[in-house]
Short mmCIF file of C-alpha atoms in Angstrom, two decimals:
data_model
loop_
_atom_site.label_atom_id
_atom_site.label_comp_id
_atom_site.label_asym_id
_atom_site.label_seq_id
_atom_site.Cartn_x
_atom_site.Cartn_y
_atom_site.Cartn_z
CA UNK A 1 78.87 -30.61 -244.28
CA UNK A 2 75.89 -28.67 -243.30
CA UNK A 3 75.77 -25.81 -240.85
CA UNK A 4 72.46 -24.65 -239.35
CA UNK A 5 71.57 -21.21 -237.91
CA UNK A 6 68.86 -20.03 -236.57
CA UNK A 7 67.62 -16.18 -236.45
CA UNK A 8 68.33 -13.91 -239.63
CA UNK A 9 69.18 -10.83 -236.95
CA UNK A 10 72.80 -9.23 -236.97
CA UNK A 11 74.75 -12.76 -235.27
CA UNK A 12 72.75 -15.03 -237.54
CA UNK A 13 73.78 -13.06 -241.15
CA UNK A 14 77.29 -12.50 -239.63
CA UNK A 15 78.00 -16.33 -239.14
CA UNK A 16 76.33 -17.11 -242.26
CA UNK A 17 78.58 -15.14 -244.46
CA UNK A 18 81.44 -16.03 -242.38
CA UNK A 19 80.74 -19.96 -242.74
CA UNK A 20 80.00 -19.59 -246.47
CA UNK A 21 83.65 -17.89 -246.95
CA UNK A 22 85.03 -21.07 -245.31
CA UNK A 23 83.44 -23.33 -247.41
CA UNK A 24 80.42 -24.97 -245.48
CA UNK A 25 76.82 -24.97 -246.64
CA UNK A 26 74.19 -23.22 -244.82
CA UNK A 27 70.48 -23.02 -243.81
CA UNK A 28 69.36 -19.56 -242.31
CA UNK A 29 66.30 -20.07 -240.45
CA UNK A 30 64.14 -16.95 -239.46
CA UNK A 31 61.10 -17.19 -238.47
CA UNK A 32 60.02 -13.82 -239.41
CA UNK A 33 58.60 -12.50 -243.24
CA UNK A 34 62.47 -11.18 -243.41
CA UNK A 35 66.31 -10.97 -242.15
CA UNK A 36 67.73 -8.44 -240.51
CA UNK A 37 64.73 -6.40 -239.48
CA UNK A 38 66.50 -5.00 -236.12
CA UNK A 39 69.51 -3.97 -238.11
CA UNK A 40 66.96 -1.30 -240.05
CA UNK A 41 66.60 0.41 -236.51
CA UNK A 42 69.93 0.43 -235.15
CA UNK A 43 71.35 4.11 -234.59
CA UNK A 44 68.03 6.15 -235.80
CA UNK A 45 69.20 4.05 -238.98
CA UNK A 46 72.00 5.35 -239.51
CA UNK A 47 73.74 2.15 -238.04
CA UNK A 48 76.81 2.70 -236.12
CA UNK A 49 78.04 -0.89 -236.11
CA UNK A 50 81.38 -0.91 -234.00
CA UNK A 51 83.48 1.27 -232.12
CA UNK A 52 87.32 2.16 -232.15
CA UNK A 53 87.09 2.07 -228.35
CA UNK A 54 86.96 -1.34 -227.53
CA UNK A 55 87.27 -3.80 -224.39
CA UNK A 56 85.51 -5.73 -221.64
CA UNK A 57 85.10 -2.10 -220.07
CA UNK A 58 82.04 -1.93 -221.84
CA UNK A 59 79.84 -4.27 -221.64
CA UNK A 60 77.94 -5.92 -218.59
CA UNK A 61 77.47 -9.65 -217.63
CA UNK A 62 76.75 -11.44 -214.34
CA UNK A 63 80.61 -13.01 -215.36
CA UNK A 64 81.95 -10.11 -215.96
CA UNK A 65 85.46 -11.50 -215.01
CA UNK A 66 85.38 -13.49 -218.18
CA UNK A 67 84.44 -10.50 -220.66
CA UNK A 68 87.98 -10.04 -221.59
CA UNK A 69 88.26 -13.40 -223.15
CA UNK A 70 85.12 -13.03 -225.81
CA UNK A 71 85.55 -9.27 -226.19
CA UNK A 72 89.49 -8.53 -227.58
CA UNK A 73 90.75 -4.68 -228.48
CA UNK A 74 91.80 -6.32 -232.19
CA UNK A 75 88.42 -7.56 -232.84
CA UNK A 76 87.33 -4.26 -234.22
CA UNK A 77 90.00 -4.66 -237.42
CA UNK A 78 88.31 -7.90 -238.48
CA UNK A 79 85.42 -6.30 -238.05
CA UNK A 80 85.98 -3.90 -240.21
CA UNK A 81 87.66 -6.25 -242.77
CA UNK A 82 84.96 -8.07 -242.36
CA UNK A 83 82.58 -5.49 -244.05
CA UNK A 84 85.18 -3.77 -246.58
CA UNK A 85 85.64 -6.99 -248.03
CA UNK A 86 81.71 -7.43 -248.38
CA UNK A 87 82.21 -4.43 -250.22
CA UNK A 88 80.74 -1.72 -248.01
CA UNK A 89 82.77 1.85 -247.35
CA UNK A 90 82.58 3.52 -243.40
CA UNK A 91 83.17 5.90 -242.07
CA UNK A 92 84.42 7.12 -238.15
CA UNK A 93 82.34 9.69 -235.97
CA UNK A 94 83.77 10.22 -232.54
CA UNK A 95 85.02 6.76 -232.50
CA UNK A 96 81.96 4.87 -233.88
CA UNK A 97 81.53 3.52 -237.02
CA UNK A 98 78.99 3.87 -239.65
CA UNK A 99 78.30 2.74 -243.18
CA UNK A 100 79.99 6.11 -245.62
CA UNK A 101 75.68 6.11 -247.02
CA UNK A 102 74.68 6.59 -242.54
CA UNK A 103 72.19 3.93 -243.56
CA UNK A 104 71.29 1.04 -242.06
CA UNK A 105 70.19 -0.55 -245.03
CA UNK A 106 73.39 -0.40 -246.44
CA UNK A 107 74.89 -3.08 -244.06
CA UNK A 108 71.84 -4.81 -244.13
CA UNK A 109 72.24 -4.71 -248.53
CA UNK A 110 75.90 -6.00 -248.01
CA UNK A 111 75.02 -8.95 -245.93
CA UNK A 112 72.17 -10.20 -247.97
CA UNK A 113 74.07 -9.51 -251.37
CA UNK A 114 77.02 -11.77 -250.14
CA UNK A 115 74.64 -14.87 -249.01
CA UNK A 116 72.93 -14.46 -252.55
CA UNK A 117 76.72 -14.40 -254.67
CA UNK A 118 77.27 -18.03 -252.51
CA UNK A 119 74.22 -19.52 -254.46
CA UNK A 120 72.67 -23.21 -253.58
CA UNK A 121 75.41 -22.93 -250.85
CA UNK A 122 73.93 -20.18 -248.85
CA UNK A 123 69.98 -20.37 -248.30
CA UNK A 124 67.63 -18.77 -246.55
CA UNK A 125 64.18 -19.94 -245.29
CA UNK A 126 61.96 -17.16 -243.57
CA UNK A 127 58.87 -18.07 -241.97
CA UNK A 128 60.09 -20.53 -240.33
CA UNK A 129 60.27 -21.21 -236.71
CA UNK A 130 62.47 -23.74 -234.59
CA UNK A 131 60.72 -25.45 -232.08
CA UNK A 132 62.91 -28.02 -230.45
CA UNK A 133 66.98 -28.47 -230.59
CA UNK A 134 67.75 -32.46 -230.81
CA UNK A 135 71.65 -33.45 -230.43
CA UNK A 136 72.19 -36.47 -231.99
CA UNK A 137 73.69 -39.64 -230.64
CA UNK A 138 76.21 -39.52 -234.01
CA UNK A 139 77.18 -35.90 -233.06
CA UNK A 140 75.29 -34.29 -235.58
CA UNK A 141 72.33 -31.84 -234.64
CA UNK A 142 68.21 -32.14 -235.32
CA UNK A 143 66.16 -29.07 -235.03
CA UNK A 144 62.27 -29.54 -235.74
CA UNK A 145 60.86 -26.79 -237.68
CA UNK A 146 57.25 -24.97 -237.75
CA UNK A 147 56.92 -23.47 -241.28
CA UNK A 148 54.23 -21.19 -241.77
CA UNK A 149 52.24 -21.48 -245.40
CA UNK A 150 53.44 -18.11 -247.49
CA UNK A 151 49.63 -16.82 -247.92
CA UNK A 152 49.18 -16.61 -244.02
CA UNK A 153 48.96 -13.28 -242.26
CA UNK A 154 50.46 -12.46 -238.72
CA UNK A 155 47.96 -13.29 -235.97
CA UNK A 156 46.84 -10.50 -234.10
CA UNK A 157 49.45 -10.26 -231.61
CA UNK A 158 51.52 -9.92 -234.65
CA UNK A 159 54.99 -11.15 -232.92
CA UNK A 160 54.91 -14.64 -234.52
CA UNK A 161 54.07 -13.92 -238.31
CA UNK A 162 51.04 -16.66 -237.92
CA UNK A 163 52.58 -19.69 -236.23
CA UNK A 164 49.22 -20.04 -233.66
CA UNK A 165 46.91 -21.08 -236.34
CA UNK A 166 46.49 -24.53 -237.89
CA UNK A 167 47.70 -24.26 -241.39
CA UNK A 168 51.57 -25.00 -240.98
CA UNK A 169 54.16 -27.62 -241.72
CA UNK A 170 56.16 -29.59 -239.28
CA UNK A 171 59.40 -30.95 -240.47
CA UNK A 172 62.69 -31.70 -239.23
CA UNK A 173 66.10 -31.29 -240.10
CA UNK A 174 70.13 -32.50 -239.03
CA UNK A 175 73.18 -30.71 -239.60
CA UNK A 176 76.84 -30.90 -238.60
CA UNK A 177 76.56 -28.03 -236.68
CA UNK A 178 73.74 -25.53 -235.07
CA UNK A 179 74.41 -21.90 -234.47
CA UNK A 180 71.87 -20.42 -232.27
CA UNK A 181 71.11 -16.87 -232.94
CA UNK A 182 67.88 -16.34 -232.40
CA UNK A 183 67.87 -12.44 -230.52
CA UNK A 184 66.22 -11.99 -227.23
CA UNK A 185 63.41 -9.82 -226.00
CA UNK A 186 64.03 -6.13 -226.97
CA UNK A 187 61.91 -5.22 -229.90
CA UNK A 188 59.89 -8.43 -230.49
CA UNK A 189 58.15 -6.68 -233.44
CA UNK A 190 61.29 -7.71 -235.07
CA UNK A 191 61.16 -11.16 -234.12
CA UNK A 192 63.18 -11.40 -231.01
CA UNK A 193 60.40 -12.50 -228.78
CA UNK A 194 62.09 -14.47 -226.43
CA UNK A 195 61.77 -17.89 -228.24
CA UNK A 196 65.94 -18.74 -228.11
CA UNK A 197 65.65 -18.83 -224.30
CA UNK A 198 62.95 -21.86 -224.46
CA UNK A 199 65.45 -23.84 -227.19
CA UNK A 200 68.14 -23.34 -224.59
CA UNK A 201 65.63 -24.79 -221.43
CA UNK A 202 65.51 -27.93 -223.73
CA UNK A 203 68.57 -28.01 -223.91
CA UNK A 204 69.01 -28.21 -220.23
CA UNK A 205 70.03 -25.03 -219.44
CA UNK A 206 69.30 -22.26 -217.19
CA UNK A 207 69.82 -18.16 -217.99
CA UNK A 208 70.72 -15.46 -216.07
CA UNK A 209 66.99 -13.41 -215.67
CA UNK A 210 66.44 -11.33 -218.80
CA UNK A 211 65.41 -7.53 -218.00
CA UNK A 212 64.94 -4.67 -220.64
CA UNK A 213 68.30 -2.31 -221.15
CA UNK A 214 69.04 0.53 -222.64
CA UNK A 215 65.54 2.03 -222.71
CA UNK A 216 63.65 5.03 -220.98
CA UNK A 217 62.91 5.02 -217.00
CA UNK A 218 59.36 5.67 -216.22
CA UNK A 219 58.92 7.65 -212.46
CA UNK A 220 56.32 7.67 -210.06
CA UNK A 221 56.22 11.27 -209.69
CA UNK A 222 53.36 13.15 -211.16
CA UNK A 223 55.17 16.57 -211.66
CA UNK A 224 56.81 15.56 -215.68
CA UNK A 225 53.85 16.13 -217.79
CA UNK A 226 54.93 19.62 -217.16
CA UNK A 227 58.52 19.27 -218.44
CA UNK A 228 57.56 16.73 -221.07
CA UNK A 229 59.68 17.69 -224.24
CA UNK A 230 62.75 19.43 -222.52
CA UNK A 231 66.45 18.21 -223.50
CA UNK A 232 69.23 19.20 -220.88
CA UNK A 233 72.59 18.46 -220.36
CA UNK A 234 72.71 16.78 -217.21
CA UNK A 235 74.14 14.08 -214.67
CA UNK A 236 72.04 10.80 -213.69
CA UNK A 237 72.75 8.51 -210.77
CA UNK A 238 71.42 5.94 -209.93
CA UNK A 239 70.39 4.49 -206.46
CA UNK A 240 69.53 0.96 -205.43
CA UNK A 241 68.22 0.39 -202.14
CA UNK A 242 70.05 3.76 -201.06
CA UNK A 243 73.17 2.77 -202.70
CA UNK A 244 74.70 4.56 -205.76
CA UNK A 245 75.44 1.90 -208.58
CA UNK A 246 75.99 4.41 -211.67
CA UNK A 247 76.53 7.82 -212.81
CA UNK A 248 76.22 8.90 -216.57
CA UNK A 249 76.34 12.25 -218.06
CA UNK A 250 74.57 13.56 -221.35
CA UNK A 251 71.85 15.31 -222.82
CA UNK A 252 68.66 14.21 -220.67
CA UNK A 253 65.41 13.91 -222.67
CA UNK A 254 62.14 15.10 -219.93
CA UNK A 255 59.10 13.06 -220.97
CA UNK A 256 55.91 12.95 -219.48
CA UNK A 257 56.19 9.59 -217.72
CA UNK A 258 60.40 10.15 -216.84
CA UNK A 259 63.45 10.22 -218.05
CA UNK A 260 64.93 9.63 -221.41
CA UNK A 261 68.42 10.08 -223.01
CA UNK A 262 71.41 8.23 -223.89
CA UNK A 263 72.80 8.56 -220.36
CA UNK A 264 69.41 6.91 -218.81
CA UNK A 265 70.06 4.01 -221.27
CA UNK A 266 73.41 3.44 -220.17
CA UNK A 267 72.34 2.89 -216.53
CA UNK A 268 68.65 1.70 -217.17
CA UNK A 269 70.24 -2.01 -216.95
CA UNK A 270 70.84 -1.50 -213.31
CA UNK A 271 67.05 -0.09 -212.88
CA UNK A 272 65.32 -2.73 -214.51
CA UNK A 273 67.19 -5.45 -212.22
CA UNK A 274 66.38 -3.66 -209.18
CA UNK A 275 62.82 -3.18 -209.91
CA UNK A 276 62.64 -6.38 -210.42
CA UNK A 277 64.01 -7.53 -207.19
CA UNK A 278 61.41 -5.48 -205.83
CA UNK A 279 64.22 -2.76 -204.56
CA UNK A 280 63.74 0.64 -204.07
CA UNK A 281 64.86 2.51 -207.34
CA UNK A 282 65.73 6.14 -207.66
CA UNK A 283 67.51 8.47 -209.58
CA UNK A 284 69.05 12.22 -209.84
CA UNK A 285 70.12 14.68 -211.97
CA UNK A 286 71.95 17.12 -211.46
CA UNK A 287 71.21 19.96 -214.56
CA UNK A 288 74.10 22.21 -214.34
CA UNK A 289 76.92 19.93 -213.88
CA UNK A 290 79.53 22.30 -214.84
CA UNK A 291 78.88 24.10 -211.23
CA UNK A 292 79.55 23.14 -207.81
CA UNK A 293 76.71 23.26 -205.37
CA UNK A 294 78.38 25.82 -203.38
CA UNK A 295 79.16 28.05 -206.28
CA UNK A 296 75.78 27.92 -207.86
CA UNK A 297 74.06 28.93 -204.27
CA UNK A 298 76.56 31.60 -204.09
CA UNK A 299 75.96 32.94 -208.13
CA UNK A 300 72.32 32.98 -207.37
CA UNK A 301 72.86 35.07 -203.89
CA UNK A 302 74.99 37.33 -205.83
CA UNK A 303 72.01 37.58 -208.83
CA UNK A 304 69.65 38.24 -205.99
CA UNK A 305 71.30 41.20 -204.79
CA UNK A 306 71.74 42.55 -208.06
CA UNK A 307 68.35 41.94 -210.19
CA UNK A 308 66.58 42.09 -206.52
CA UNK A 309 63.43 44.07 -208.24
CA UNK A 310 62.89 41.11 -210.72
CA UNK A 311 59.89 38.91 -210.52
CA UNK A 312 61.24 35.29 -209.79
CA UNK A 313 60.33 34.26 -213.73
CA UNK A 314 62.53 36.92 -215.36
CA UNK A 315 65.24 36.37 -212.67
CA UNK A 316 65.58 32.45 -213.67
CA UNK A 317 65.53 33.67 -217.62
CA UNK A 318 68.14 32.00 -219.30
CA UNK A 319 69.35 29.98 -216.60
CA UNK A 320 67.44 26.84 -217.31
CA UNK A 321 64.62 25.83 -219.73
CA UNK A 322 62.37 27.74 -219.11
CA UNK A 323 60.11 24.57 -218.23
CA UNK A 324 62.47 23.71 -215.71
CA UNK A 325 62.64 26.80 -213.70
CA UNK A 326 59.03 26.55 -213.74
CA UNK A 327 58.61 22.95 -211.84
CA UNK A 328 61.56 24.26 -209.54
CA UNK A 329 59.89 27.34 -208.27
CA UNK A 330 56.93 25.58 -207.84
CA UNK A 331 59.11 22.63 -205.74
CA UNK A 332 60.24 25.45 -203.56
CA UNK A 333 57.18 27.37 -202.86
CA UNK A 334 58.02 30.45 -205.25
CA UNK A 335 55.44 32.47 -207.28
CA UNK A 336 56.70 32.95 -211.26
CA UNK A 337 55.59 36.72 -210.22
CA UNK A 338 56.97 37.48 -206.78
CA UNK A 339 60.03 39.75 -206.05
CA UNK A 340 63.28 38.24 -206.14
CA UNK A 341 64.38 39.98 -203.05
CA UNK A 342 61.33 38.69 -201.37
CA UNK A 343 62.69 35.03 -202.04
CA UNK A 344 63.73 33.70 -198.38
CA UNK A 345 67.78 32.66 -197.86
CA UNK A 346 66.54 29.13 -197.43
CA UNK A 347 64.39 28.83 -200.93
CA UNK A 348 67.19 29.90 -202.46
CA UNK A 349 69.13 27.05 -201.36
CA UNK A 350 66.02 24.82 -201.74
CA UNK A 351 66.27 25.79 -205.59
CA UNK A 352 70.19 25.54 -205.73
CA UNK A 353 69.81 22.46 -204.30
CA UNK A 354 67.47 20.78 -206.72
CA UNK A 355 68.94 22.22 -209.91
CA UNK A 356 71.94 19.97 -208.21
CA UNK A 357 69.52 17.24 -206.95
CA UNK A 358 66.36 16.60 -208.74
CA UNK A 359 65.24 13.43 -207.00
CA UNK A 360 62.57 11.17 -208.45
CA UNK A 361 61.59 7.50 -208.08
CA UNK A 362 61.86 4.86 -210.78
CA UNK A 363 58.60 2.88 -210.82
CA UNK A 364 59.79 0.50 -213.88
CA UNK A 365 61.91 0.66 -217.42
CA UNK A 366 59.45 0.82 -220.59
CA UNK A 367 59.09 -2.91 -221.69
CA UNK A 368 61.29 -5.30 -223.80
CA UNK A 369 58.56 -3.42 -227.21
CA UNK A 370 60.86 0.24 -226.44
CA UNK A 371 64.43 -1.16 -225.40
CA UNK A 372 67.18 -1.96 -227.46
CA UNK A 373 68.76 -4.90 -225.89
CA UNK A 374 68.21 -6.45 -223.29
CA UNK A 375 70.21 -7.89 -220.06
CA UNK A 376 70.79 -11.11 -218.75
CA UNK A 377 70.59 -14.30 -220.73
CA UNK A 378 72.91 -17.60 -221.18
CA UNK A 379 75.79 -17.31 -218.59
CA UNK A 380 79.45 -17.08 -220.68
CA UNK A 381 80.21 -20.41 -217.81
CA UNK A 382 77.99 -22.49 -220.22
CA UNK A 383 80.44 -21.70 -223.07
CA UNK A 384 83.48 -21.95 -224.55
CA UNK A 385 86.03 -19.57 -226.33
CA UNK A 386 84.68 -20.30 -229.88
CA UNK A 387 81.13 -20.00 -228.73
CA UNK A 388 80.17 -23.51 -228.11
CA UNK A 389 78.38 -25.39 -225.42
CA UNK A 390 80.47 -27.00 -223.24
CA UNK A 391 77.86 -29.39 -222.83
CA UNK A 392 77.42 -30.13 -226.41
CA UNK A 393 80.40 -28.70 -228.63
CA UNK A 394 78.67 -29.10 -232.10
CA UNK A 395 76.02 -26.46 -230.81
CA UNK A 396 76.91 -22.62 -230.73
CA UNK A 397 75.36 -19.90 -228.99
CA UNK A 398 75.59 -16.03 -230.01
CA UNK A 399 74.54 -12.64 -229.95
CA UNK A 400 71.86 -11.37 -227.35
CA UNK A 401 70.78 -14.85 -226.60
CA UNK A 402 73.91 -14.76 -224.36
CA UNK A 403 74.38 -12.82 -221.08
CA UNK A 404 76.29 -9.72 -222.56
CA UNK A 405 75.06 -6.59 -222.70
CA UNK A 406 77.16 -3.23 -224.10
CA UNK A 407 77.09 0.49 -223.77
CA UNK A 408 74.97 2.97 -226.80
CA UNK A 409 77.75 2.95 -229.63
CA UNK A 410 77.80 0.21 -231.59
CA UNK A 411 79.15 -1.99 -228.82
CA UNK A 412 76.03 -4.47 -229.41
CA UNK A 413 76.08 -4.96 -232.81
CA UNK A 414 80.17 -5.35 -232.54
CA UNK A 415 78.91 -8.00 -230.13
CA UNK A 416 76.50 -9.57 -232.45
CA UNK A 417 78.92 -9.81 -235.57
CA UNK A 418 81.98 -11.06 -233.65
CA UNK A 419 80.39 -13.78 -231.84
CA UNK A 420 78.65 -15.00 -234.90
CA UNK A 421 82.30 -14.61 -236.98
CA UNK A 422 83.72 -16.51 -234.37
CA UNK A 423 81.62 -18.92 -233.69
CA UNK A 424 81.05 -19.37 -237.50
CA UNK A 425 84.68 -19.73 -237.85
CA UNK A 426 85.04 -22.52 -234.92
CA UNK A 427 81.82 -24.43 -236.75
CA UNK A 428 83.31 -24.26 -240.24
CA UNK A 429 87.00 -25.10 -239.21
CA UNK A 430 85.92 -27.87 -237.25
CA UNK A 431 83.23 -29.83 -239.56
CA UNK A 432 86.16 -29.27 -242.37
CA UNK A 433 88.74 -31.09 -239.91
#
């Protein structure tokens, strides 16, 4: 019994550990010079790689209805038993959960050192890319492979390791069972360029449009060259058409094309599909959150009437970055160097006002090359509870190829590693049976 799976990302090593532990034999393909590349990156590699807060309440899918049934509260346990028995110590940070070293090498080390102690039973072919997915009439599963020769360069695009040139090797080969793993879009350097979604076309069916998420708004205003570099606490919602659809709070990074931050990547998702529905996008933040409107217009009234004789710039001096106050009094018509108590009632409010409102407009996300998932893919309709096609049962699909996208904090790599156990589990159990 022989148990195919393609992509070497976090999904594709999971299910390959998992089916060597139940006894099948298995070919990894990946297509790049190496697995696990994206896991190297994962939390500014430090690799927080679940989360003790767990549940459909965070992730996102077009079914969301059905999130409960692929994502259980007990799934983090097996998880974690998954990688203390592979040897590897964690430890818990707010709720998420990181290798003891905070490396992401570690977890990639664990992985790859428990394929190796499976010998002949467990290989692994890089370079090697899948181009078509054939189910058999005898139930068993064809893929037809492009194998690059091991002297060839990347082209020059460099997100294909060499498979447009002339020097490769066409082959094909059957198994009992296909996992498909093969990423999505987000960091293609990596080798998730999008490839999965074509084997799944073949296959005869249709995705849910893929859009970057969790990755930095860009905005068409002109005015954040001059806050480039600032970090702020703040609160960012987001409008679609006129119509809030999210709120997150966090530190805000300023850059000089927009906004940046863990709270933009939670709600960039919702950007990226309305800009590309060609809606109108825009966000706000408000940068003291831990005032009311009303009683930061009436705290800068009072500061007016006492530091009165203060020019503007030394009467905003430790109330925001300094950068901040800056664009503001510009926004409102007020010279750095003019007299506090010359400041008309209604610029006051103006400047209360956007510390509690900074509008801007979102012209796009930064592309699938700066996010770190993406949204959209295979609809959870096309699949059942163990991960396999409802159309053809002996084929699985996992990880980001599917239309499931979570929150910052390990919540996508829990994804990737549970749906490759499971569906690992299902193939295994069921080519044994």
């Amino acid at each position: 019994m022989r148990i195919g799976i393609v992509g070497g990302g976090a999904a594709g090593l999971a299910a390959a550990v998992t089916a060597c532990q139940l006894g099948a034999e298995v070919l990894l393909l990946e297509q790049t010079d190496r697995v696990g590349k994206k896991i190297l990156s994962t939390g500014n590699g430090k690799c927080n790689f679940t989360n003790s807060r767990m549940g459909a309440e965070y992730y996102h899918s077009e079914t969301a209805d059905l999130l409960p049934c692929f994502v259980p509260q007990d799934s983090v346990p097996r998880v974690l038993d998954f990688f203390s028995g592979l040897g590897m110590l964690y430890r818990e940070k707010n709720g998420g959960y990181y290798p003891y070293s905070e490396q992401a090498q570690t977890v990639l080390d664990v992985l790859r050192f428990a394929l190796e102690s499976y010998g002949e039973r467990a290989q692994v072919r890089t370079g090697c890319r899948v181009e078509k997915v054939l189910p058999l009439k005898d139930g068993r599963v064809s893929l037809e492979l492009l194998e690059k020769e091991p002297d060839q360069p990347p082209d020059a695009s460099g997100k294909n390791g060499g498979f447009q040139n002339n020097k490769n090797t066409r082959s094909r080969l059957t198994f009992d069972r296909v996992i498909l793993a093969c990423g999505g879009k987000a960091a293609p350097k990596t080798g998730s360029d999008g490839s999965g979604y074509g084997l799944l076309r073949q296959l005869g069916l249709s995705c849910v449009p893929v859009v970057p998420s969790l990755v930095q708004l860009r905005c068409k205003e002109k005015e954040f060259s001059a806050v480039a570099g600032v970090r702020t606490q703040a609160v960012v919602r987001l409008f679609v058409d006129g119509k809030q659809t999210d709120e997150q709070a966090g530190e805000v990074q300023l850059t000089d094309y927009g906004i940046s931050g863990i709270p933009v990547f939670q709600l960039s998702r919702h950007a990226s599909y309305g800009v590309s529905r060609g809606q109108t996008v825009t966000a706000s933040l408000d940068v003291l959150p831990r005032f009311s409107k009303e009683q930061w217009t009436d705290f800068l009234f009072a500061r007016k009437k006492q530091f009165g004789n203060r020019a503007m710039e030394q009467f905003c001096s430790g109330l925001l970055h300094k950068k901040l106050c800056a664009l503001f009094l510009k926004k409102c018509g007020i010279r750095p160097n003019q007299r506090a108590d010359s400041v008309s009632d209604d610029q006051i409010r103006q400047f209360a006002g956007l510390c509690k409102r900074w509008q801007m407009t979102i012209e796009r996300p930064n592309g699938f090359d700066m996010a770190q998932v993406c949204a959209g893919g295979l609809s959870l309709k096309e699949i059942n509870r163990d991960f396999s096609l409802k159309k053809y049962p002996r084929i699985y699909v996992v990880g980001e190829l599917l239309d499931v996208d979570g929150l910052c904090g390990g919540y996508n790599l829990h994804w990737a590693w549970m749906s490759g156990m499971e569906a690992a589990s299902a193939a295994a159990g069921a080519a044994n049976t």
